[in-house]
Every structure is written in structure tokens, then in C-alpha cells.
XYZ file of C-alpha atoms in Angstrom:
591
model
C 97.210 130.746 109.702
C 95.195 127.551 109.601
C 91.705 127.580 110.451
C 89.271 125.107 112.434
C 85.608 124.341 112.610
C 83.926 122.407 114.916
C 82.271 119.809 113.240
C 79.469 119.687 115.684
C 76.578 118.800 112.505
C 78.282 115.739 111.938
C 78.901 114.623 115.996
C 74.781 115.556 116.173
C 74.147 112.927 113.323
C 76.461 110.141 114.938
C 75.188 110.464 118.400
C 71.517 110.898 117.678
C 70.298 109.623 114.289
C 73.191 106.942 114.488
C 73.975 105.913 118.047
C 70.554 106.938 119.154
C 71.834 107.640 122.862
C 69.281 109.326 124.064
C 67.127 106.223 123.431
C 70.031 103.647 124.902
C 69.577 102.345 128.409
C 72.749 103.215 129.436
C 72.350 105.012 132.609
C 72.683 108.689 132.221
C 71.974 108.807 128.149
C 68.168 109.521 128.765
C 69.366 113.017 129.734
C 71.379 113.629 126.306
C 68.568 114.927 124.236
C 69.305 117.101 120.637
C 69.108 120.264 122.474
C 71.094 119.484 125.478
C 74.486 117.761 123.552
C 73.710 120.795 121.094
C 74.295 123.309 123.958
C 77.320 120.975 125.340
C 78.760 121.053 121.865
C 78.380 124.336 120.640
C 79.634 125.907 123.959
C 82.747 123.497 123.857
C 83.372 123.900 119.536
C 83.215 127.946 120.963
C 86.378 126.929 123.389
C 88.201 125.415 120.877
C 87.928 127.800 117.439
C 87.937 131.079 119.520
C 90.377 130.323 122.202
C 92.552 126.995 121.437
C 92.942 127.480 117.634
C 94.933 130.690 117.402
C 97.352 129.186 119.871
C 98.381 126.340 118.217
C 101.076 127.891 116.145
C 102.011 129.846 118.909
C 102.684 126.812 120.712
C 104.658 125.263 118.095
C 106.896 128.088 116.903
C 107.692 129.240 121.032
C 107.088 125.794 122.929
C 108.044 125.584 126.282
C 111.309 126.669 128.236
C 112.863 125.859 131.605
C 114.784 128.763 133.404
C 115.982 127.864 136.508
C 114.168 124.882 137.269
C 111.064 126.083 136.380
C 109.826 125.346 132.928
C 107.386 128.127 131.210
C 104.421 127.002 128.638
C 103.942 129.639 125.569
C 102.380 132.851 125.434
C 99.031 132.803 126.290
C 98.283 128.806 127.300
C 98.298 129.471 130.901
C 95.240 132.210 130.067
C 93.613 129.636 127.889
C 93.993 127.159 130.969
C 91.895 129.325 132.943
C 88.794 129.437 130.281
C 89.045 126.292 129.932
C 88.993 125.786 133.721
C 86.201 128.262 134.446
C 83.910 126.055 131.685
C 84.446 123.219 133.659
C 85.973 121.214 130.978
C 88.283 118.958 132.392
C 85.388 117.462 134.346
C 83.157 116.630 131.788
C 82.558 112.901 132.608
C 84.035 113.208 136.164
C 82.160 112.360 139.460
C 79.761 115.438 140.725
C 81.179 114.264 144.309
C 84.915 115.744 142.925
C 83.484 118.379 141.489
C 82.946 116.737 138.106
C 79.648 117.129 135.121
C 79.135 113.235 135.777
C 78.257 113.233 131.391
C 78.690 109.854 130.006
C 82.394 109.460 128.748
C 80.940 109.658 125.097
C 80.364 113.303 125.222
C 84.113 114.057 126.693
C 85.173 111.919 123.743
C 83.395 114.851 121.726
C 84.575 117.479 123.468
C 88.099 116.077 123.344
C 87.930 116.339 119.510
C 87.346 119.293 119.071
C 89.888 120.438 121.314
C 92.601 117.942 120.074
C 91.968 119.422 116.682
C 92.226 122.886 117.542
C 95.377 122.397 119.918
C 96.810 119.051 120.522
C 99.606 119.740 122.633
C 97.762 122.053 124.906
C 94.707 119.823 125.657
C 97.302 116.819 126.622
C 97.675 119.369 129.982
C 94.014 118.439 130.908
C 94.198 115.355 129.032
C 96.800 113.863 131.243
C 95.688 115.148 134.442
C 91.939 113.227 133.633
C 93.576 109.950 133.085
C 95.827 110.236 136.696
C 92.619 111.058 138.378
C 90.626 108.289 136.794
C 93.663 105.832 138.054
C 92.913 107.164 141.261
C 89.498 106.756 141.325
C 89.235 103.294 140.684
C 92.448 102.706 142.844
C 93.000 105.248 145.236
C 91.894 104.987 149.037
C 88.761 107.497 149.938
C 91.128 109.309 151.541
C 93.421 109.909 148.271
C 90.601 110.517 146.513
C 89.479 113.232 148.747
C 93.001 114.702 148.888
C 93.478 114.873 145.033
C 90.582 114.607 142.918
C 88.769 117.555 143.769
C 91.723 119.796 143.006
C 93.048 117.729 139.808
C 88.928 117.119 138.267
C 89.293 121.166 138.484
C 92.693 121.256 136.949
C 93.875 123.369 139.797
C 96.137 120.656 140.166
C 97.346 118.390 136.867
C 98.506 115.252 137.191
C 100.964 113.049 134.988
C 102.022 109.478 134.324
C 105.907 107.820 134.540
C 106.197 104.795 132.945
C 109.626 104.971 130.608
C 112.894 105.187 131.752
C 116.144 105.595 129.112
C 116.917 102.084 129.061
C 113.501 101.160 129.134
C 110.165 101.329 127.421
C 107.737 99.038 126.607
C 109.572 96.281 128.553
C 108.578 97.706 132.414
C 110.271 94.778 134.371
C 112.886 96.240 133.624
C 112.653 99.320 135.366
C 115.499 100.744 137.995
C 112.779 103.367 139.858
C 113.174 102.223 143.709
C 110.952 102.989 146.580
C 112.057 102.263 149.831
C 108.978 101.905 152.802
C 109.123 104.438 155.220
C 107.961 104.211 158.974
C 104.721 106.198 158.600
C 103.906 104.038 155.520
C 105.108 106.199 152.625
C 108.199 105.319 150.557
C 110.876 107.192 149.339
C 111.035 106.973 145.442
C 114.511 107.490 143.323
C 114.905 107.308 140.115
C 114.353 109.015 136.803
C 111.590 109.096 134.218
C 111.880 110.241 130.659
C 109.113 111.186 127.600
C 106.824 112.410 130.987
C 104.078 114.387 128.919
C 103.045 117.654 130.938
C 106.041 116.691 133.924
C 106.640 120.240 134.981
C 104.501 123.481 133.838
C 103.531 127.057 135.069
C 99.795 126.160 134.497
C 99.157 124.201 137.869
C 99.370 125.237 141.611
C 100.662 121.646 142.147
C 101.464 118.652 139.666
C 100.182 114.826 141.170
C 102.700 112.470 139.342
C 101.587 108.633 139.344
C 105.291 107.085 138.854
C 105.879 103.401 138.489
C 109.118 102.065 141.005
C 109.425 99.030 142.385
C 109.381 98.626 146.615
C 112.677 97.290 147.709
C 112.844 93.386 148.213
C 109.739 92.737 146.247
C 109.515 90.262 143.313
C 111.614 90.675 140.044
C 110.571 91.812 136.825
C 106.956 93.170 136.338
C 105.110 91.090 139.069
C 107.559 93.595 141.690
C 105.949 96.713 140.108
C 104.111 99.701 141.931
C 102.359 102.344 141.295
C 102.785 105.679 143.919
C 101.137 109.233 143.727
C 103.929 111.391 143.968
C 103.125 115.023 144.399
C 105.159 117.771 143.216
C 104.460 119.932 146.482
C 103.137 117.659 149.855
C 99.650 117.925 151.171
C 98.930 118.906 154.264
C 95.939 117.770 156.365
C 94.159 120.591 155.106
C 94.752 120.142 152.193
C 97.058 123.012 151.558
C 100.380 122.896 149.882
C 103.128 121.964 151.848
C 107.223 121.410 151.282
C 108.669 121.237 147.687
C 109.266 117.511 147.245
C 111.980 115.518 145.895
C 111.091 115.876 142.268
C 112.754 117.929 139.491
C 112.375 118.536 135.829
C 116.067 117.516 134.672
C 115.458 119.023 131.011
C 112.551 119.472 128.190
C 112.860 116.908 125.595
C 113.411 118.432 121.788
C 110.993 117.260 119.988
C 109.875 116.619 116.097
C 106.055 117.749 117.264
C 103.933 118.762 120.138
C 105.839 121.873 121.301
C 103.682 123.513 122.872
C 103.571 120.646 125.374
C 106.012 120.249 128.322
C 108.022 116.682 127.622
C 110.466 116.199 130.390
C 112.977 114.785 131.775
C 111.860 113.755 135.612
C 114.046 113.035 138.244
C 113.368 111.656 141.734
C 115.110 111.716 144.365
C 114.120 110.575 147.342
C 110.591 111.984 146.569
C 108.021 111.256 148.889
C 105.172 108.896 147.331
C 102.352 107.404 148.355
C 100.970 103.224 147.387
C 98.151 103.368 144.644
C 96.184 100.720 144.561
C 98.213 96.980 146.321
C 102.089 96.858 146.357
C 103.440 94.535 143.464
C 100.079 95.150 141.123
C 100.940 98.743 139.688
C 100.631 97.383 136.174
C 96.879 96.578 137.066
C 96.291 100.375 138.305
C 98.381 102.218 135.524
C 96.354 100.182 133.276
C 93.251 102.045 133.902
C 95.321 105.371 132.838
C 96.985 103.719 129.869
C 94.176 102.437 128.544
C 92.083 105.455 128.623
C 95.083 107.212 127.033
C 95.257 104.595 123.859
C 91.728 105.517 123.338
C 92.434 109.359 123.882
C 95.360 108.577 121.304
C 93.016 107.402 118.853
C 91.333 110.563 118.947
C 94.517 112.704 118.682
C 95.527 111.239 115.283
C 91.826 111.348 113.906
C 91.641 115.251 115.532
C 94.880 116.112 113.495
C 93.154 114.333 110.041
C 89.978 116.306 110.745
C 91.870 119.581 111.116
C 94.323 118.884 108.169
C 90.995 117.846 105.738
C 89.491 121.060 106.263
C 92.616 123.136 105.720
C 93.537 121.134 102.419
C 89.626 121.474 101.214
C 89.680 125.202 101.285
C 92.664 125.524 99.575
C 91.725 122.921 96.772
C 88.610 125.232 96.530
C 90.517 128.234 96.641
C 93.922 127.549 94.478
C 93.381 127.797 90.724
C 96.027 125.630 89.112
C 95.059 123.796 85.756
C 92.236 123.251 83.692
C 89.206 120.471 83.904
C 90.286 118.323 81.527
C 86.710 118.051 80.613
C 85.975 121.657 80.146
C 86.749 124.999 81.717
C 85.058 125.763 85.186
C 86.122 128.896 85.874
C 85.961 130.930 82.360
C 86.869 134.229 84.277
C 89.870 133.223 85.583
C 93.438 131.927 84.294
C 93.038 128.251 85.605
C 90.533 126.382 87.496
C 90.857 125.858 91.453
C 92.363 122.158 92.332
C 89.471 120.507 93.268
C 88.360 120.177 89.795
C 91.003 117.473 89.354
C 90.190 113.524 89.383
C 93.463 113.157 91.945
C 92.574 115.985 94.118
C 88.958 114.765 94.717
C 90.299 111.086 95.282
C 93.227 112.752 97.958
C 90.375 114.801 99.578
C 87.748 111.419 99.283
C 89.929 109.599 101.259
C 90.355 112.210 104.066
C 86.369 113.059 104.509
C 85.672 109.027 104.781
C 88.131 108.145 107.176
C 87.786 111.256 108.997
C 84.059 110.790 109.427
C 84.057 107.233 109.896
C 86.592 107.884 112.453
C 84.534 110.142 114.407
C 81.813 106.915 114.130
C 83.878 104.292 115.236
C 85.335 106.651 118.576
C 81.875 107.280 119.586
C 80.429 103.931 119.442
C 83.577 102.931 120.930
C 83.204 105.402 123.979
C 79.108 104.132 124.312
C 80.657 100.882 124.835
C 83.043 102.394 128.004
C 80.046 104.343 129.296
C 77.973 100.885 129.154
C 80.749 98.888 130.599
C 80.927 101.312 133.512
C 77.848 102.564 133.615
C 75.898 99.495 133.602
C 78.456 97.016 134.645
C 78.231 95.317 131.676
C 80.740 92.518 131.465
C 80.075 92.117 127.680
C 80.336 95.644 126.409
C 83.804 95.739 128.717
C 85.367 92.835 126.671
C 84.388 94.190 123.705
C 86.250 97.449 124.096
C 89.126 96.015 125.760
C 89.400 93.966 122.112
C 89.051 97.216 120.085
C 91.312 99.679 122.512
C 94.606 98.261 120.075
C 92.603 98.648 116.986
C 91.051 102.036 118.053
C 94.627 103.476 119.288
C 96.460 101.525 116.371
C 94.370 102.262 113.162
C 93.430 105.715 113.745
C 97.005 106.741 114.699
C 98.390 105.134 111.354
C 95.375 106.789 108.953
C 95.528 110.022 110.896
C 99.243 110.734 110.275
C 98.886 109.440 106.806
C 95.978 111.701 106.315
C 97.621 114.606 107.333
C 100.722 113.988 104.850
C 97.393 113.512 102.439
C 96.210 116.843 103.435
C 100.023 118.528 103.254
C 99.890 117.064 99.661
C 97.197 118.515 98.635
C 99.344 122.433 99.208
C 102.141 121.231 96.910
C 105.379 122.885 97.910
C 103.337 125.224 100.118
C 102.262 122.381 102.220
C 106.215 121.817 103.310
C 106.433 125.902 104.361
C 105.989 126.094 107.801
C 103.704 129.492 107.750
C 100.983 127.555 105.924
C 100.466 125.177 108.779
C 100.166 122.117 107.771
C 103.762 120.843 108.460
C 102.179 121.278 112.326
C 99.608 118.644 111.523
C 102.209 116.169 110.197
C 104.227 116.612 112.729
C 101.644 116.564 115.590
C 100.193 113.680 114.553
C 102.830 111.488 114.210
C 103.898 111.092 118.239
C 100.474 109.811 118.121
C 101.989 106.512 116.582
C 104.239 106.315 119.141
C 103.435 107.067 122.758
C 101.015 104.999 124.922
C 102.318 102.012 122.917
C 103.563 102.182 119.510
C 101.551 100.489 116.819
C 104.021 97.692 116.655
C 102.871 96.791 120.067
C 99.312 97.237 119.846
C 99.172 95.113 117.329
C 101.064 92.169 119.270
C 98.613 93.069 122.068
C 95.443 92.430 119.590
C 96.479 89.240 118.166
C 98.735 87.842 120.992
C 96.282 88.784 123.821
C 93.004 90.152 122.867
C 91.846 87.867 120.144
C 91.833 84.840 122.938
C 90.452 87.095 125.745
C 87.332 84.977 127.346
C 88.397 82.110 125.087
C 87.774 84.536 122.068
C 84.411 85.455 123.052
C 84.830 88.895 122.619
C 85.587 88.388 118.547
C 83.545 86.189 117.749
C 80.576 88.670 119.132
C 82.008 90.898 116.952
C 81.872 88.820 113.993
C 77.875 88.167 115.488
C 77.025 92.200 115.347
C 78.526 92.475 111.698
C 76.350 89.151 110.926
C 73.488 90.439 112.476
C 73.640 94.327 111.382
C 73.956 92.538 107.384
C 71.244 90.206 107.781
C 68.851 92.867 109.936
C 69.415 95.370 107.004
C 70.048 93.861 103.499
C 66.639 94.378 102.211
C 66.830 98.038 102.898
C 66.732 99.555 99.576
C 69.861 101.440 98.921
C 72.011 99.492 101.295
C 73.592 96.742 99.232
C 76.281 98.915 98.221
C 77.564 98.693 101.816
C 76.428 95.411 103.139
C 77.987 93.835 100.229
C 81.721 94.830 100.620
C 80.942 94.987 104.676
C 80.222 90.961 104.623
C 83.218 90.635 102.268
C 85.451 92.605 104.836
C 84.558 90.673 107.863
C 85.167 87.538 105.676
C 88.688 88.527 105.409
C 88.911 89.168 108.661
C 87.380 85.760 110.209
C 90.173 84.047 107.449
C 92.645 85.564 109.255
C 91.725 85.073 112.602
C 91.562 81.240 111.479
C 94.921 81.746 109.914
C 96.525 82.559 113.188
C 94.401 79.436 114.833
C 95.863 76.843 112.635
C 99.577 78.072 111.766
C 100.226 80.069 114.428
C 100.068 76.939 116.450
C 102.637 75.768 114.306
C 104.873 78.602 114.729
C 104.024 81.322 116.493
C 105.983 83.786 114.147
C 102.773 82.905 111.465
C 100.832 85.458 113.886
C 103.173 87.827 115.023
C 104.221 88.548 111.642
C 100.788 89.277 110.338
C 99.782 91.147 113.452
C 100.112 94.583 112.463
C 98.187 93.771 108.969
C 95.623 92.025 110.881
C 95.078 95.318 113.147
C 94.681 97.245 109.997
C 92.043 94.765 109.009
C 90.278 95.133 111.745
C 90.444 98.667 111.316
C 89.247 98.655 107.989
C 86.237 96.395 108.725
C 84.987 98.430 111.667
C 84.991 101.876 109.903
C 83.199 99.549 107.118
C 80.426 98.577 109.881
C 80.678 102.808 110.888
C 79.749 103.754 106.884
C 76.993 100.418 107.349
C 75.547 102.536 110.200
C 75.576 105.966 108.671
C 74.279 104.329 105.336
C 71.012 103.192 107.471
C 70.351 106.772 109.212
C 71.032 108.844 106.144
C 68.564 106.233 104.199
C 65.893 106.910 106.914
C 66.435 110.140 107.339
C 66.259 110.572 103.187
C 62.585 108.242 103.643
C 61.410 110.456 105.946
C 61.347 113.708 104.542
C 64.346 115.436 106.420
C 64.840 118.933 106.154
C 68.685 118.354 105.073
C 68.746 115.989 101.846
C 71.843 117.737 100.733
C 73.701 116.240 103.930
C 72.948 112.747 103.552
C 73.336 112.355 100.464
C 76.881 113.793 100.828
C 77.014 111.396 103.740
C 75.955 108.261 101.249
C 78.157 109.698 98.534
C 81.675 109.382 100.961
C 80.594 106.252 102.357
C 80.295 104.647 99.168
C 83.644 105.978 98.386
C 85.189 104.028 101.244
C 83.113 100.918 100.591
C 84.460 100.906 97.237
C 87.904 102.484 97.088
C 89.255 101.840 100.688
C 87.543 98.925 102.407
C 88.872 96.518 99.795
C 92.157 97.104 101.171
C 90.736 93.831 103.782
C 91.914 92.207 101.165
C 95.315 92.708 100.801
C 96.123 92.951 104.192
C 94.906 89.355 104.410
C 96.864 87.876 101.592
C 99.754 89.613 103.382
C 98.933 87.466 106.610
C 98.552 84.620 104.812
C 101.982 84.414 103.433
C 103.215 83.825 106.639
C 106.110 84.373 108.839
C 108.671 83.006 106.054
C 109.436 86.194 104.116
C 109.730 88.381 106.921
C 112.260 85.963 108.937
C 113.927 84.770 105.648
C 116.993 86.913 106.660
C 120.134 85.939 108.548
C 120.706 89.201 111.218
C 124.068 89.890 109.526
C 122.571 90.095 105.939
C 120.092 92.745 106.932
């Protein structure tokens, strides 16, 4: 059975010698000192190796069943949901007022590694339900706040989202779910849902469903869009359950991964729901959800990279196979293990530096939410609205692909189900997909995002690289990464400048270099990551740290990825610049 560590060392280094949050002025990161996000992480790495790990398999090989309406989660998750629960967990960065920690987001972003590593398809349950209630706490009345959050920032109650319908995804005006106003000022919502993450489960005393429909007589397409809470059972005034409502799991979805997750079929019929947020402007409030999922994404397809590494590095330590073709390691033995090999090093290089720069770029990315919110800062929100595609995009693509890295590394073993990693591969690759798919984040980050504010937000992007190069290029040791850093974010300002001038011309130019330019992007912030890492390892090294073996691993991998991966800039931008003429060459009928 696979195995999982927390890799709490490395989260300690980001967040302290890197990010430095206890010294931000971010409100709330003067209280995250070494000791306390030590306690916070140990107790929470605990939770996941002890508890969430050895259910993973279970979860895949039994996944979920309905009987009789009622669909049943595998052996031992609803347990698991109570430890979880009792650790208070699911309300890490939530509001003390519902019952919540009130942490800065960047320390559930921590926690939610660990447990996305150990058990992706169960931590969606609380994953899910954190998302609804954030939608309803920057939408909801006081009153719908007061009725929901307490119970769902528990997880007493979990809480969903229903975009997709089968003849629509990504294209929401086009959406049949109707909701007719009632006379008390509810409406009656009909329709069905599909791909609902989480839609029905034996976990929760109640399941708060936030379901996209449009009111009856309102404006076509997406402007006539609503968002209503929709509650499996009603609410009474007191709070207390009340009448089974008008919503029904129709069937769980089969599915390549994620088993151990509930993916339903939901229909509605005549289900009682309640406005979130102003009639016609549901996109605006399922927004707030959907883009704290794309980040949460992210994380799932670096958790499943990070899991997969450490699987495929103990076996390359432990499988002899071969000989060192410059002498014999392991005399006492018939063969050497694999790692001895030039081609299993480079596999497992590849996975430590994107796994670990990763980890960076998540964590810087969640200091930016927690400054944006936390200190209203208009700058810092812009910013992460610009890397949200990137973020979910990227890490989705070089998760999955890490995790067929990892399976590689196993040989035939690593395509027999009882070693594991077919579970990675498979997990990871929904990731892609849902909240999305990469296709579309891509159009989002060069069609939307990249003339947000007039293109403020990238060009102050293209000002931090500038400014982190220029502040630290006389720091011995760190031309190896400011170097091929300045030479990424070259490539990347060409091809911004690309899309200015042709994409004007024809707007295919862009749209056919989008997904290469998100990759860029990608590329050239895990580059500024490995810049950042470089520094704090260097100092640390200067200083006289107690651990010289750790950073100068930590210098070692990110001079791998400065040298063997970020280059990739490169190609990506050559691709860009070729243009929208060999992709559309093609008649439709010669394809």
C-alpha cells in the first residue's frame, strides 16, 4: 500500500525563511510564529498519514453506492469525517463568529495539502462544503449566514455547487434550471444538475446545495442567471431540520478517478430555494466559490505529484535493477537499486522541483488572497485574480504528468493496481478537468486577465520579477537563477507583445497560443519560486544554519529546474509566435 509523509520541513521553510509571514503586515500573520504553524502542521500532517492515508485505496477499490435513494461513502470515511470534524478542520480560515479558527487562508492552503495528498476524494467532502459557505459569506443575507454557516463551517452540514447540466458546461447561458418566485419570496427550482461533486452522502445531517437556475421571465443567456441555496432538508426557525425537499440523487456517475467521492446525478424538482446574493447576478456570487475551487484545484494536482514523488523515490531506492554504468554500488547484491541510473535521477529531478516549487508558488499565491482580503488590498486582489488560470492551469497539467512520471518510474508494476500508483494517475487527472478545463483557463488568462485594469496587473508582475533580479544579482551564488529567471520573463513579455500586435490582427494569433502562453507563465513563476528559495537557502547557508544538508539539496533541485525545465519558456514562445496559421490550416472535413 502506498505511503505518505507530510512534508511539513519543507512548508516551515516556504512560509518562514521564504514568505517570512510572520514578519508581513497582513493582518493576522503576526500570530503565525515557527512554533505555532509547527503545532498547526504537525497536528494536521498527524490527520492525514494516520487517518486519511490508509483510506485512500479503500475509497478507490469500494467508492460509493446508492441503495434506495440514499447513496453510502466507503468503509470507514464517515468515521474519518468525524476526526476530522472534532479537529476543527474544515474551519481553519473560517470566521470565529461561525464557529471558524479565523487562520489566514495560507495555512488552510497547507493543511489542504496534506490532506489532498493523503486522500483526494475524501477531503473534496469538506473541500466543497468550505467553498458554498464562503459564497455565502460574501453573498448571503445575515440571516442566511446565521442559518447555514455555523452548521456547514462545522461540517455538520456540507454544502455543494451545480453549475453543469448534460447539454451544458462551460457555456452557462445556456442552462434549462428554472425557478419560479413564490409568494413568501422563495422559488421553486426544477431542473437537473450533473458532475455535482459530494451531491448526496451519508456523512452530513443535511447537504446546502448552491444551484444555478434562472427566475422565470428574466433576461436570456447568462445576464438571466441566479444563484439559490437549496437545502437538502428545510430549516426551520430554529434551526432544526425540517421536510425532505424536492431534491434527489438520480444516479452516481462512473468514473475514471476519485471514487471514493460521491459524483451525482441531481435532480430538482420543484425544490424549494432560496436568492443568493441579487436575482440575474449568480455568475458574480458562484464566482467567489469557483474561484476558490480553481485555486483548491491547483493544489489537488500538485498534492497527487507530491504523493506520487515520494512513492516512486522509495522504490527507486529500494528496487535493484542494473548496474552503475560507472561502477558497482551495491557489491553485495545482484544489481544496484534504480536510482543509480542517469534517467531515473532526471525522472525523479523533475518531480522534487516542480513539486517543491509548486508548494512555493500556492503559498505565495494564498498570501496574496489573505492580503487581498485581509487588508483590502486592491493590488494584491488583481494580482491573484491574473494568476488563479495559471495557478489552476499549470499545476493541474505538471501534476498529472508527474504522476505518470512517478508510475514510470515502477515499470510494469506501476500499471498494477495493488502498487498504487495507477490511483495517483487517475486522481489527478479530473483535476484537468473540473472547475474549468485547462483549455478554458487558458482563454480566460489571455482573453480576459492579461487586459484586466488595462493590464496593470501583468505588467506589475513583470515589475516584481524586475525588481527581485535587480535587488538580488550581486548575491553570490545567485546568478545561476537570476540568469535563466530574466531570460524566462523575457519570453514571456515577447509573448504578451505578440498577442498585442497580431492578435489585433486576428484574434485567432492569441487564442491559439493561449494555452502555451499559460504554460509560460507557469514556467516563469515556479522560476521566480526557485529565485526565492535560492535567496533563503543562500542566507540560511551564510548564517551558520544548523541544516546545511537541506539547503543545499534545496539549491541542488532548483538549479535543476533553472537549467533543465525553465528553458522550456522558450519553446512555448516560439510555439506562440507561429501563430494561428498552422493550427486553423485545416478545412473541418479534412480533419
Amino acid at each position: 500500500m502506498p505511503s505518505y509523509t507530510a512534508p511539513i520541513k519543507d512548508m516551515q521553510f516556504i512560509l518562514h525563511d521564504v514568505l517570512n509571514i510572520s514578519g508581513h503586515d497582513i493582518t493576522g500573520y503576526d500570530e503565525l510564529d515557527t512554533d505555532y504553524t509547527a503545532a498547526i502542521l504537525g497536528e494536521a500532517g498527524k490527520m492525514a498519514t494516520e487517518v486519511l492515508t490508509p483510506l485512500n485505496v479503500v475509497g478507490d477499490t469500494q467508492g460509493c453506492r446508492m441503495e434506495n435513494g440514499v447513496v453510502y461513502t466507503p468503509d470507514g470515511f464517515k468515521e474519518a469525517f468525524e476526526q476530522v470534524k472534532e479537529g476543527g478542520w474544515p474551519g481553519v480560515d473560517m470566521p470565529e463568529e461561525y464557529g471558524g479558527m479565523n487562520l489566514p487562508y495560507i495555512m488552510n492552503t497547507a493543511v489542504g495539502e496534506m490532506f489532498s495528498s493523503a486522500n483526494q476524494a475524501f477531503t473534496m467532502y469538506q473541500g466543497l462544503t468550505h467553498g458554498a459557505a464562503s459564497a455565502i459569506l460574501a453573498h448571503g443575507s445575515d440571516e442566511q449566514k446565521d442559518t447555514y454557516l455555523p452548521k456547514m463551517v462545522s461540517c455538520d452540514w456540507t454544502g455543494t455547487m451545480n453549475l453543469t447540466e448534460p447539454h451544458c458546461g462551460t457555456d452557462l447561458g445556456l442552462m434549462r434550471t428554472k425557478a419560479e418566485l413564490q409568494d413568501d419570496g422563495s422559488y421553486k427550482i426544477t431542473g437537473q444538475k450533473i458532475f455535482i461533486s459530494a451531491g448526496e452522502h451519508d456523512m452530513a445531517d443535511n447537504i446546502i446545495h448552491l444551484v444555478l437556475g434562472k427566475i422565470t421571465g428574466g433576461p436570456e443567456g447568462i445576464k438571466g442567471v441566479s444563484l439559490f441555496i437549496v437545502p437538502k432538508f428545510l430549516v426551520n426557525e430554529d434551526g432544526s431540520l425540517g421536510a425532505r425537499n424536492g431534491v434527489s440523487c438520480g444516479k452516481i456517475e462512473e468514473k475514471m478517478g476519485i471514487h471514493g467521492n460521491s459524483t451525482c446525478v441531481m435532480n430538482y424538482d420543484e425544490a424549494t430555494g432560496y436568492l443568493l446574493g441579487d436575482a440575474h447576478k449568480g455568475m458574480r456570487a458562484m464566482f467567489t466559490m469557483m474561484n476558490e475551487a480553481r485555486l483548491g484545484v491547483g493544489m489537488q494536482g500538485l498534492a497527487q505529484a507530491e504523493v506520487a514523488f515520494q512513492n516512486a523515490l522509495e522504490y527507486a531506492k529500494d528496487r535493484l535493477q542494473g548496474r552503475d554504468v560507472t561502477g558497482v554500488k551495491n557489491p553485495d547484491g545482484p544489481a544496484d537499486p534504480l536510482i543509480v541510473h542517469p534517467d531515473i535521477r532526471r525522472n525523479l529531478m523533475e518531480q522534487k522541483s516542480f513539486a517543491e516549487g509548486g508548494r512555493a508558488f500556492l503559498l505565495w499565491g494564498s498570501a496574496l488572497i489573505d492580503r487581498a482580503h485581509r487588508n483590502s488590498d486592491k493590488d494584491a486582489d488583481g494580482l491573484i485574480s491574473l494568476l488563479t488560470p495559471v495557478i489552476k492551469g499549470f499545476l493541474t497539467d505538471k501534476g498529472y504528468d508527474m504522476t505518470v512520471q512517478a508510475q514510470q518510474i515502477y515499470g510494469g508494476h506501476g500499471y498494477i493496481e495493488e502498487w498504487g500508483m495507477s490511483q495517483f494517475t487517475r486522481d489527478a487527472r479530473i483535476a484537468m478537468i473540473y472547475e474549468g478545463a485547462n483549455g478554458v483557463q487558458a482563454l480566460d488568462l489571455v482573453g480576459r486577465k492579461l487586459a484586466q485594469d488595462g493590464g496593470k496587473h501583468v505588467m506589475a508582475f513583470f515589475d516584481l520579477v524586475k525588481t527581485f533580479c535587480k535587488e538580488n544579482a550581486d548575491i553570490e551564488g545567485m546568478d545561476e537563477f537570476i540568469a535563466p529567471l530574466k531570460a524566462a520573463s523575457k519570453d514571456l513579455q515577447a509573448a504578451g507583445m505578440y498577442f498585442m500586435q497580431e492578435g489585433m490582427k486576428n484574434p485567432n494569433n492569441a487564442l491559439s497560443g493561449s494555452y502555451d502562453f499559460m504554460h509560460l507563465f507557469g514556467h516563469t513563476c515556479l522560476g521566480l519560486m526557485w529565485g526565492m528559495m535560492a535567496k533563503a537557502s543562500l542566507k540560511a547557508l551564510a548564517d551558520g544554519t544548523s541544516d546545511p544538508d537541506f539547503h543545499n539539496t534545496k539549491l541542488a533541485t532548483g538549479r535543476f529546474y533553472m537549467q533543465r525545465t525553465l528553458p522550456m519558456t522558450a519553446t512555448h514562445l516560439a510555439r506562440i509566435q507561429s501563430g494561428a496559421d498552422p493550427v486553423m490550416a485545416l478545412d473541418v472535413a479534412n480533419f
